[in-house]
XYZ file of C-alpha atoms in Angstrom:
598
model
C -0.107 0.038 -0.017
C 3.008 2.111 0.457
C 4.511 1.308 -2.911
C 6.946 -1.032 -1.466
C 7.285 -4.458 -3.323
C 6.051 -7.390 -1.405
C 8.192 -10.149 -3.032
C 11.950 -10.487 -3.453
C 13.238 -10.917 -7.108
C 13.887 -14.312 -8.627
C 17.244 -15.039 -10.234
C 17.237 -17.897 -12.638
C 20.439 -19.935 -13.228
C 20.525 -22.080 -16.379
C 22.668 -24.991 -15.514
C 23.546 -26.975 -18.585
C 25.145 -30.499 -18.880
C 25.890 -33.164 -21.179
C 25.113 -36.929 -20.813
C 27.823 -39.404 -20.265
C 28.393 -41.961 -23.304
C 26.438 -44.558 -21.307
C 23.489 -42.121 -20.731
C 23.709 -40.827 -24.322
C 23.419 -44.236 -25.794
C 20.515 -45.247 -23.571
C 18.784 -41.913 -24.543
C 19.247 -42.553 -28.232
C 17.839 -46.105 -28.008
C 14.960 -45.188 -25.752
C 13.953 -42.345 -28.367
C 14.224 -44.954 -31.105
C 12.055 -47.267 -29.220
C 9.354 -44.588 -28.678
C 9.390 -43.416 -32.312
C 9.079 -47.077 -33.631
C 6.287 -47.739 -31.252
C 4.494 -44.673 -32.611
C 4.821 -45.864 -36.168
C 3.732 -49.480 -35.011
C 0.604 -47.774 -33.290
C -0.681 -46.198 -36.568
C -1.590 -49.569 -37.788
C -3.830 -50.532 -34.861
C -7.412 -49.806 -34.310
C -8.121 -46.520 -32.530
C -8.567 -47.902 -29.012
C -5.205 -49.863 -29.038
C -3.641 -46.952 -30.823
C -4.513 -44.715 -28.014
C -3.387 -47.046 -25.198
C -0.020 -47.582 -26.982
C 0.526 -43.827 -27.322
C -0.402 -43.355 -23.675
C 2.315 -45.784 -22.538
C 4.979 -44.387 -24.979
C 4.374 -40.886 -23.912
C 4.721 -41.840 -20.294
C 7.982 -43.600 -20.914
C 9.217 -40.456 -22.762
C 8.460 -38.519 -19.663
C 9.925 -40.889 -17.213
C 13.180 -41.002 -19.300
C 13.300 -37.171 -19.181
C 13.276 -37.210 -15.422
C 15.958 -39.934 -14.920
C 17.218 -43.264 -16.226
C 16.375 -44.744 -12.742
C 12.689 -43.666 -13.323
C 12.161 -45.295 -16.728
C 14.524 -48.244 -15.960
C 12.126 -49.410 -13.293
C 9.219 -49.276 -15.665
C 11.145 -51.235 -18.416
C 12.354 -53.841 -16.045
C 8.858 -54.622 -14.733
C 7.238 -54.783 -18.025
C 9.937 -57.110 -19.443
C 9.519 -59.521 -16.476
C 5.778 -59.624 -17.062
C 6.129 -60.145 -20.732
C 8.570 -63.008 -20.225
C 6.560 -64.655 -17.535
C 3.267 -64.044 -19.356
C 1.902 -62.922 -16.012
C -0.879 -60.796 -17.287
C -4.626 -60.370 -17.802
C -5.018 -58.505 -20.986
C -8.778 -57.966 -20.767
C -8.411 -56.606 -17.199
C -5.363 -54.526 -17.924
C -6.897 -53.082 -21.069
C -9.766 -51.851 -19.112
C -7.645 -50.376 -16.356
C -5.360 -48.660 -19.081
C -8.410 -47.167 -20.815
C -9.633 -45.754 -17.314
C -6.079 -44.417 -16.700
C -6.139 -42.798 -20.032
C -9.439 -41.087 -19.263
C -8.309 -39.783 -16.042
C -4.885 -38.489 -17.413
C -7.050 -36.638 -20.124
C -9.254 -35.096 -17.336
C -6.144 -34.080 -15.411
C -4.407 -32.632 -18.422
C -6.011 -29.261 -18.219
C -6.103 -28.728 -14.687
C -3.292 -26.452 -13.345
C -3.170 -27.174 -9.540
C -0.440 -29.157 -8.015
C -2.801 -31.817 -6.591
C -3.761 -32.651 -10.194
C -0.113 -32.718 -11.285
C 0.742 -35.022 -8.320
C -2.112 -37.487 -9.168
C -0.932 -37.380 -12.890
C 2.613 -38.243 -12.051
C 1.465 -41.067 -9.776
C -0.652 -42.520 -12.691
C 2.186 -42.133 -15.040
C 4.593 -43.993 -12.741
C 2.200 -46.845 -12.389
C 1.088 -47.066 -15.968
C 3.821 -49.753 -16.587
C 1.778 -52.179 -14.585
C -1.042 -51.931 -17.286
C 1.347 -51.823 -20.242
C 1.158 -55.467 -20.956
C -2.368 -55.106 -22.197
C -1.000 -53.853 -25.510
C 2.124 -54.466 -27.597
C 4.416 -51.434 -27.978
C 6.845 -52.542 -30.588
C 7.249 -55.442 -33.047
C 9.613 -57.989 -31.552
C 9.390 -56.139 -28.247
C 11.092 -58.502 -25.819
C 14.680 -58.265 -27.453
C 14.182 -54.471 -27.682
C 13.387 -54.204 -23.985
C 16.151 -56.429 -23.060
C 18.632 -54.207 -24.864
C 17.124 -51.081 -23.302
C 17.360 -52.632 -19.786
C 20.909 -53.560 -20.282
C 21.855 -50.169 -21.517
C 19.972 -48.702 -18.412
C 21.824 -50.808 -16.013
C 25.205 -49.731 -17.646
C 24.488 -46.345 -16.254
C 26.000 -46.682 -12.935
C 25.733 -42.877 -11.975
C 23.539 -40.182 -13.544
C 25.196 -36.948 -14.532
C 22.262 -34.776 -13.049
C 22.813 -36.385 -9.577
C 26.473 -35.563 -9.747
C 25.675 -32.068 -10.874
C 23.327 -31.414 -7.980
C 25.942 -32.560 -5.516
C 28.469 -30.287 -7.355
C 25.934 -27.430 -7.148
C 25.516 -27.858 -3.329
C 29.192 -27.704 -2.856
C 29.305 -24.070 -4.221
C 26.642 -22.926 -1.805
C 27.541 -21.625 1.606
C 27.947 -24.102 4.367
C 24.649 -25.173 5.855
C 22.519 -23.101 3.337
C 19.065 -24.762 2.855
C 17.986 -26.200 -0.428
C 14.512 -27.142 -1.692
C 14.756 -29.617 -4.838
C 11.786 -30.604 -6.787
C 11.261 -33.522 -9.153
C 8.098 -34.986 -10.855
C 8.657 -38.729 -10.099
C 9.255 -40.849 -6.897
C 11.837 -42.904 -8.495
C 14.002 -39.776 -9.306
C 13.171 -38.558 -5.756
C 14.429 -41.807 -4.323
C 17.612 -41.661 -6.533
C 18.476 -38.058 -5.322
C 17.564 -38.867 -1.774
C 19.991 -41.636 -1.621
C 22.979 -39.684 -3.128
C 22.286 -36.791 -0.619
C 22.046 -38.920 2.287
C 25.357 -40.652 1.396
C 27.176 -37.357 0.982
C 25.717 -35.319 3.867
C 24.132 -37.961 6.208
C 20.595 -39.351 6.342
C 19.713 -36.639 9.096
C 20.317 -34.040 6.580
C 17.553 -34.599 4.133
C 13.778 -35.250 4.147
C 11.148 -35.634 1.482
C 7.447 -34.815 0.573
C 5.449 -36.767 -1.880
C 1.733 -37.867 -2.222
C 2.220 -41.265 -0.624
C 4.340 -40.350 2.344
C 7.179 -42.937 1.658
C 9.865 -43.995 -0.702
C 11.107 -47.537 -1.647
C 14.468 -48.571 -3.133
C 16.353 -45.661 -1.598
C 20.159 -46.772 -2.196
C 22.261 -45.706 0.552
C 25.802 -47.108 1.135
C 24.838 -50.227 -1.056
C 21.676 -51.021 0.767
C 17.972 -50.460 -0.652
C 15.899 -48.916 2.044
C 12.501 -47.679 2.637
C 11.933 -44.141 3.976
C 8.905 -42.647 5.331
C 7.971 -38.945 5.823
C 4.797 -36.932 6.200
C 4.217 -33.796 4.480
C 3.544 -31.809 7.710
C 6.513 -33.319 9.511
C 8.887 -32.723 6.484
C 7.770 -29.073 6.108
C 8.118 -28.363 9.875
C 11.682 -29.963 10.252
C 12.673 -27.871 7.043
C 11.300 -24.644 8.428
C 12.853 -25.093 11.798
C 16.255 -25.731 10.245
C 16.461 -29.332 11.468
C 17.210 -30.592 7.979
C 19.168 -28.943 5.286
C 17.558 -30.415 2.219
C 14.047 -30.992 1.195
C 13.151 -33.115 -1.756
C 9.757 -32.797 -3.036
C 7.400 -33.849 -5.911
C 4.386 -31.615 -6.894
C 2.886 -32.499 -3.561
C 4.585 -29.548 -2.035
C 3.540 -27.408 -5.143
C 0.490 -25.770 -3.218
C -0.585 -24.855 0.226
C 2.829 -24.888 2.044
C 5.266 -22.217 3.116
C 8.821 -23.050 2.929
C 10.495 -19.530 2.816
C 11.416 -19.197 6.465
C 15.008 -20.218 6.037
C 15.517 -21.087 2.294
C 15.804 -19.177 -0.758
C 17.588 -21.652 -3.055
C 15.623 -24.014 -5.367
C 16.743 -26.816 -7.723
C 14.598 -28.096 -10.563
C 16.067 -31.653 -10.963
C 14.064 -32.255 -14.017
C 11.885 -30.157 -16.445
C 8.131 -30.533 -16.033
C 6.504 -30.528 -19.504
C 4.091 -27.887 -18.326
C 6.162 -24.744 -17.248
C 3.447 -23.694 -14.944
C 4.722 -26.357 -12.597
C 7.945 -24.457 -12.312
C 6.337 -21.208 -11.318
C 4.171 -22.974 -8.730
C 7.348 -24.613 -7.251
C 9.108 -21.328 -7.093
C 6.021 -19.867 -5.288
C 6.850 -22.133 -2.371
C 9.939 -19.906 -1.455
C 9.044 -16.466 -3.150
C 6.324 -15.747 -0.800
C 5.470 -12.900 1.641
C 8.122 -12.894 4.453
C 10.823 -14.092 2.112
C 13.930 -11.926 3.072
C 16.304 -12.759 0.285
C 16.217 -12.852 -3.508
C 15.303 -16.468 -4.588
C 17.903 -18.338 -6.530
C 16.341 -20.829 -8.919
C 18.662 -23.388 -10.615
C 17.274 -25.315 -13.754
C 19.207 -28.484 -14.620
C 18.955 -29.340 -18.454
C 20.727 -31.188 -21.088
C 20.291 -28.993 -24.078
C 20.556 -32.045 -26.471
C 17.301 -33.525 -25.255
C 13.941 -32.659 -26.777
C 12.472 -31.552 -23.436
C 15.240 -28.784 -23.091
C 14.942 -27.586 -26.587
C 11.200 -27.045 -26.247
C 11.838 -25.412 -22.797
C 14.457 -23.093 -24.328
C 11.949 -22.170 -27.329
C 9.132 -21.346 -24.817
C 11.092 -19.227 -22.734
C 12.214 -17.231 -25.897
C 8.708 -16.884 -27.026
C 7.530 -15.795 -23.502
C 10.510 -13.268 -23.302
C 9.199 -11.687 -26.552
C 5.725 -11.354 -25.139
C 6.916 -9.969 -21.942
C 9.057 -7.384 -24.014
C 5.770 -6.311 -25.803
C 3.951 -5.891 -22.458
C 6.712 -3.779 -20.568
C 4.145 -0.963 -20.400
C 1.528 -3.116 -18.686
C 3.612 -5.245 -16.191
C 7.193 -4.684 -14.965
C 7.892 -8.260 -14.029
C 8.737 -10.738 -16.720
C 8.066 -13.689 -14.491
C 4.544 -12.399 -13.834
C 3.755 -12.117 -17.531
C 5.234 -15.605 -18.227
C 2.843 -17.133 -15.534
C -0.158 -15.175 -16.909
C 0.544 -16.392 -20.536
C 1.247 -19.952 -19.483
C -2.010 -19.963 -17.458
C -4.072 -19.343 -20.591
C -2.717 -22.532 -22.062
C -3.857 -25.944 -21.056
C -1.564 -28.890 -20.162
C -2.521 -30.674 -23.434
C -0.697 -27.942 -25.530
C 2.518 -28.578 -23.621
C 2.193 -32.400 -24.039
C 1.758 -31.969 -27.666
C 4.735 -29.900 -28.057
C 7.007 -32.338 -26.062
C 5.612 -35.397 -27.911
C 5.582 -33.907 -31.552
C 9.115 -32.645 -31.142
C 10.831 -36.078 -30.434
C 12.869 -37.182 -33.506
C 12.738 -33.767 -35.378
C 15.993 -32.361 -36.647
C 17.103 -28.891 -35.387
C 15.833 -26.987 -38.430
C 12.665 -28.943 -38.790
C 11.880 -28.274 -35.048
C 12.285 -24.633 -35.433
C 9.605 -24.424 -38.255
C 7.262 -27.021 -36.530
C 7.501 -25.054 -33.130
C 6.666 -21.812 -34.786
C 3.750 -23.208 -36.333
C 2.303 -24.963 -33.318
C 2.782 -21.913 -31.135
C 1.551 -19.297 -33.638
C -1.592 -18.392 -31.640
C -0.460 -19.956 -28.244
C -3.862 -21.182 -27.024
C -6.106 -19.688 -29.851
C -5.769 -16.132 -28.677
C -3.310 -13.408 -29.145
C -1.437 -13.469 -25.784
C -0.284 -9.820 -26.004
C -3.889 -8.438 -26.332
C -5.288 -10.989 -23.750
C -2.715 -9.911 -21.022
C -3.224 -6.293 -21.721
C -6.984 -6.669 -21.421
C -6.601 -8.707 -18.323
C -4.095 -6.531 -16.182
C -4.417 -2.985 -17.843
C -1.554 -0.659 -17.297
C -0.639 -1.655 -13.807
C 2.744 0.096 -14.040
C 0.956 3.387 -14.306
C -0.528 3.172 -10.880
C 0.739 5.783 -8.612
C 0.505 4.505 -4.949
C 1.479 7.741 -3.581
C -1.205 9.661 -5.338
C -3.862 7.079 -4.814
C -3.168 5.832 -1.294
C -6.115 7.558 0.188
C -8.555 5.600 -2.290
C -6.871 2.227 -1.314
C -9.363 -0.218 0.384
C -8.761 -0.060 4.152
C -8.848 -3.840 4.681
C -6.395 -6.465 5.469
C -6.023 -10.106 6.718
C -7.494 -9.253 10.141
C -10.737 -8.464 8.375
C -11.011 -12.150 7.407
C -11.139 -13.374 11.010
C -14.881 -12.806 11.395
C -15.598 -14.661 8.262
C -13.530 -17.647 9.592
C -15.477 -17.569 12.956
C -18.794 -17.786 11.163
C -17.726 -20.266 8.696
C -16.583 -22.561 11.592
C -19.758 -21.954 13.565
C -21.787 -23.408 10.784
C -20.192 -26.810 11.417
C -20.415 -26.529 15.216
C -16.682 -25.444 15.517
C -15.332 -22.305 17.153
C -12.234 -20.170 17.049
C -10.252 -20.699 20.189
C -8.155 -18.035 21.608
C -4.398 -18.952 22.344
C -2.884 -15.781 23.698
C -2.366 -13.563 20.654
C -3.110 -16.318 18.164
C -6.084 -18.720 17.620
C -6.682 -22.309 16.844
C -9.600 -24.558 15.666
C -10.539 -28.004 14.773
C -10.960 -28.401 10.912
C -14.652 -29.245 9.869
C -14.731 -32.603 8.019
C -16.265 -31.078 4.824
C -13.184 -28.759 4.386
C -10.708 -31.735 4.838
C -12.145 -33.153 1.539
C -10.783 -30.231 -0.410
C -7.071 -31.284 0.141
C -5.650 -34.699 1.136
C -3.031 -33.214 3.322
C -5.198 -30.708 5.425
C -4.583 -30.811 9.096
C -7.167 -32.118 11.508
C -6.464 -29.044 13.820
C -4.923 -25.874 13.093
C -2.728 -24.280 15.903
C -1.063 -20.866 16.312
C -2.992 -18.911 13.576
C -2.840 -15.279 13.248
C -3.911 -12.533 10.656
C -1.206 -10.082 10.921
C 1.125 -9.992 7.882
C 3.542 -7.621 9.587
C 3.948 -9.859 12.755
C 7.370 -11.019 13.611
C 6.435 -14.723 13.769
C 8.207 -17.393 15.622
C 8.638 -20.643 13.848
C 5.115 -22.110 15.150
C 2.993 -19.281 13.942
C 1.046 -19.560 10.725
C -0.398 -16.428 9.001
C -3.800 -17.075 7.604
C -5.823 -15.666 4.802
C -6.942 -16.197 1.236
C -4.555 -18.629 -0.716
C -4.153 -20.876 2.386
C -5.631 -24.156 1.436
C -7.781 -24.398 4.533
C -9.213 -20.818 4.225
C -9.935 -21.397 0.618
C -11.834 -24.617 1.480
C -13.881 -22.601 3.982
C -14.735 -20.074 1.090
C -15.721 -22.971 -1.192
C -18.011 -24.648 1.436
C -19.866 -21.336 2.085
C -20.312 -20.694 -1.644
C -22.204 -24.158 -1.906
C -24.850 -23.180 0.832
C -28.399 -22.197 -0.378
C -28.904 -19.544 2.358
C -29.350 -16.081 0.595
C -31.431 -14.231 3.222
C -30.602 -13.381 6.944
C -31.991 -11.212 9.568
C -29.125 -9.573 11.364
C -30.382 -7.864 14.674
C -27.501 -5.360 14.887
C -28.115 -4.173 11.224
C -29.636 -0.553 10.940
C -30.607 -0.863 7.281
C -31.036 -3.503 4.692
C -27.784 -4.547 2.798
C -28.371 -6.226 -0.544
C -25.132 -8.000 -2.114
C -24.979 -8.811 -5.953
C -22.316 -10.251 -8.245
C -21.993 -8.099 -11.429
C -20.509 -9.835 -14.325
C -19.955 -8.991 -18.008
C -22.064 -11.365 -19.996
C -20.357 -10.358 -23.207
C -16.551 -11.310 -23.652
C -14.335 -11.324 -26.701
C -10.642 -12.313 -27.067
C -9.620 -8.555 -26.649
C -12.028 -8.062 -23.473
C -11.740 -10.445 -20.746
C -14.605 -11.082 -18.363
C -15.186 -8.451 -15.677
C -16.700 -9.710 -12.269
C -17.129 -7.771 -9.157
C -19.047 -8.113 -5.833
C -21.093 -4.909 -4.936
C -23.621 -3.919 -2.339
C -26.543 -1.468 -2.169
C -28.194 0.009 0.940
C -30.843 2.695 1.320
C -29.966 6.234 2.525
C -33.106 8.190 3.253
C -35.295 7.976 0.083
C -32.309 6.939 -2.174
C -29.664 4.130 -2.302
C -25.950 4.063 -2.237
C -23.371 1.691 -3.738
C -21.183 -0.262 -1.470
C -17.911 -1.391 -2.907
C -16.659 -4.988 -2.100
C -14.333 -4.146 0.558
C -16.882 -1.849 2.121
C -19.335 -4.944 2.170
C -16.682 -6.679 4.269
C -16.451 -3.794 6.855
C -20.250 -3.346 6.879
C -20.838 -7.076 7.667
C -17.857 -7.329 10.120
C -19.145 -4.411 12.091
C -22.315 -6.361 13.111
C -20.931 -10.017 12.801
C -18.702 -10.626 15.590
C -20.974 -13.202 17.094
C -22.426 -15.390 14.406
C -24.722 -17.246 16.832
C -26.756 -14.008 17.214
C -27.587 -13.827 13.527
C -30.886 -15.695 13.899
C -31.366 -17.239 10.520
C -34.591 -18.801 11.960
C -36.091 -15.361 12.115
C -36.184 -15.027 8.428
C -39.520 -17.046 8.646
C -41.111 -14.176 10.450
C -40.147 -11.677 7.630
C -42.961 -10.991 5.158
C -41.836 -12.239 1.611
C -42.803 -8.934 0.079
C -40.286 -7.177 2.244
C -37.380 -9.340 1.050
C -38.749 -9.087 -2.491
C -39.091 -5.304 -2.352
C -35.511 -4.815 -1.026
C -33.988 -7.103 -3.678
C -36.030 -5.466 -6.521
C -35.336 -1.853 -5.594
C -31.549 -2.547 -4.948
C -31.190 -4.297 -8.337
C -32.813 -1.479 -10.191
C -30.342 0.993 -8.501
C -27.348 -1.122 -9.040
C -28.265 -1.468 -12.891
C -28.130 2.354 -13.059
C -24.907 2.885 -11.070
C -22.653 0.501 -12.648
C -20.825 3.223 -14.380
C -19.538 4.292 -11.006
C -17.572 0.854 -10.814
C -15.174 2.293 -13.432
C -15.078 -1.208 -15.144
C -15.872 -1.497 -18.892
C -19.117 -3.679 -18.576
C -20.453 -4.272 -22.181
C -23.464 -6.234 -21.260
C -23.719 -6.386 -17.533
C -25.456 -9.233 -15.658
C -26.582 -8.743 -12.124
C -26.878 -11.938 -10.040
C -28.477 -11.621 -6.389
C -26.112 -13.047 -3.745
C -27.563 -12.262 -0.418
C -30.253 -9.997 1.304
C -29.352 -8.964 4.933
C -32.229 -7.499 6.900
C -32.425 -5.781 10.219
C -34.731 -7.022 12.773
C -38.145 -5.433 12.444
C -37.666 -3.064 15.385
C -34.437 -1.749 14.068
C -35.322 -1.144 10.404
C -34.717 2.414 9.079
C -36.414 1.625 5.746
């Protein structure tokens, strides 16, 4: 509000490397296997063709993460094919269900979907024997497995260890990968070098198998909450994570260094990973290290995408000052399927052929002109003068959300319990369905973004997974009328949305209120609605919803009708370019009959 930036800058370091001769030979043969399989699939009926392509794409992604990840899948498939230990009918059905779920998850950007997608991809090898991937497949698999076993150490692992050695002694490091097999590989390497007590991990299952430490294959267990707490307290130096930590978790207390062990096909994953460290309260610039082999197709596509995004960012300098913000906005307009198509289609193309093909595939980048779309979405943010406009900035902050949380808990028979200058509460069961890792009880919660917190305190507000679950829960409720005894006059709340959108003009949507003042009405902006409700809503148990039954329906209807007519004529005051406004009634709040001023 004072014009000071909330977030530290991000410094990206492009760490390039080359495969060892053994890795290069395996990568070449793996590529040949995938391309041959694609050609082979073209001769199959549509259902089988789809299943083969799913498995081949998955193998390509696993190979891009690590040899260890894809070797595990290849070995298991080879063993089943040799032993003929399979149920083709059952597995074909399971493979078809996996394909459908992967398609559903493809266009969902949240990390929970990414984690589920990665888990399905790692398990798809168990269903692969329902289809043939290549002609004369067993000899080809035997060759691939032999080449994979010849890779005794992976270059990317050595590179991560060398990178750590360049950091100050004791500096914490957050490392991300897509797959558990790669996570287990890296965990073993770090544990051998720095000790098992130096490293922990987060994934969707809470365990890792086949972690190789000093020649022994071990199982390791770790819960998401325990791992994050140990990392934030400085009890461990390294945290290895899959996309399970890509959302709803703060890791910025002691760490400002992140390493991408592999390149996810959807670059939005990378932005979400960085968001675990580049958060409010981070005191240092965040260093992001991206490991990549420029000879791989994933790396070439990543490089081309970045160049295209940089050109878009250059064109949008007048609208937004941070290139990373522009990158994230443009990527957010594009579904996962587009990035999958780029990585799949680029495999096997020559350098010159790849350049031409990529330009054609990304000509519209999601079916609309990205520059126009971002300009319409954000406007000229860089022109906002905080000093000049400070007086008009809404006077609300996190503390104003406390009342909502108290009322949302009360709806489920829970309450906000005071703990000194913090609060705690038991999480309602319906909220826990929103996220698999949500806590049963939240302790040491506060709403002060400026507070010098100790390690146990948690700042709460929109964006926290539990708070967002509370919002979603309330939005599903049918109640739209309430009698509020302390209210002095009716307050009618609407959602105003533009019902006409074009690629040049994005949808506008805003919450507004209206209340009578004498014989007229006045417009109540969204933040003013919060303050108006909070001023009379400190004790939700006093808001007697049962009193609604005593209110004459005509009184409710009249308030809603008159307020809607007023809002329809006052939309111009909102300073939003509504072209075809649609006004939706959200709530009617009425004073008790004895208090009414209207």
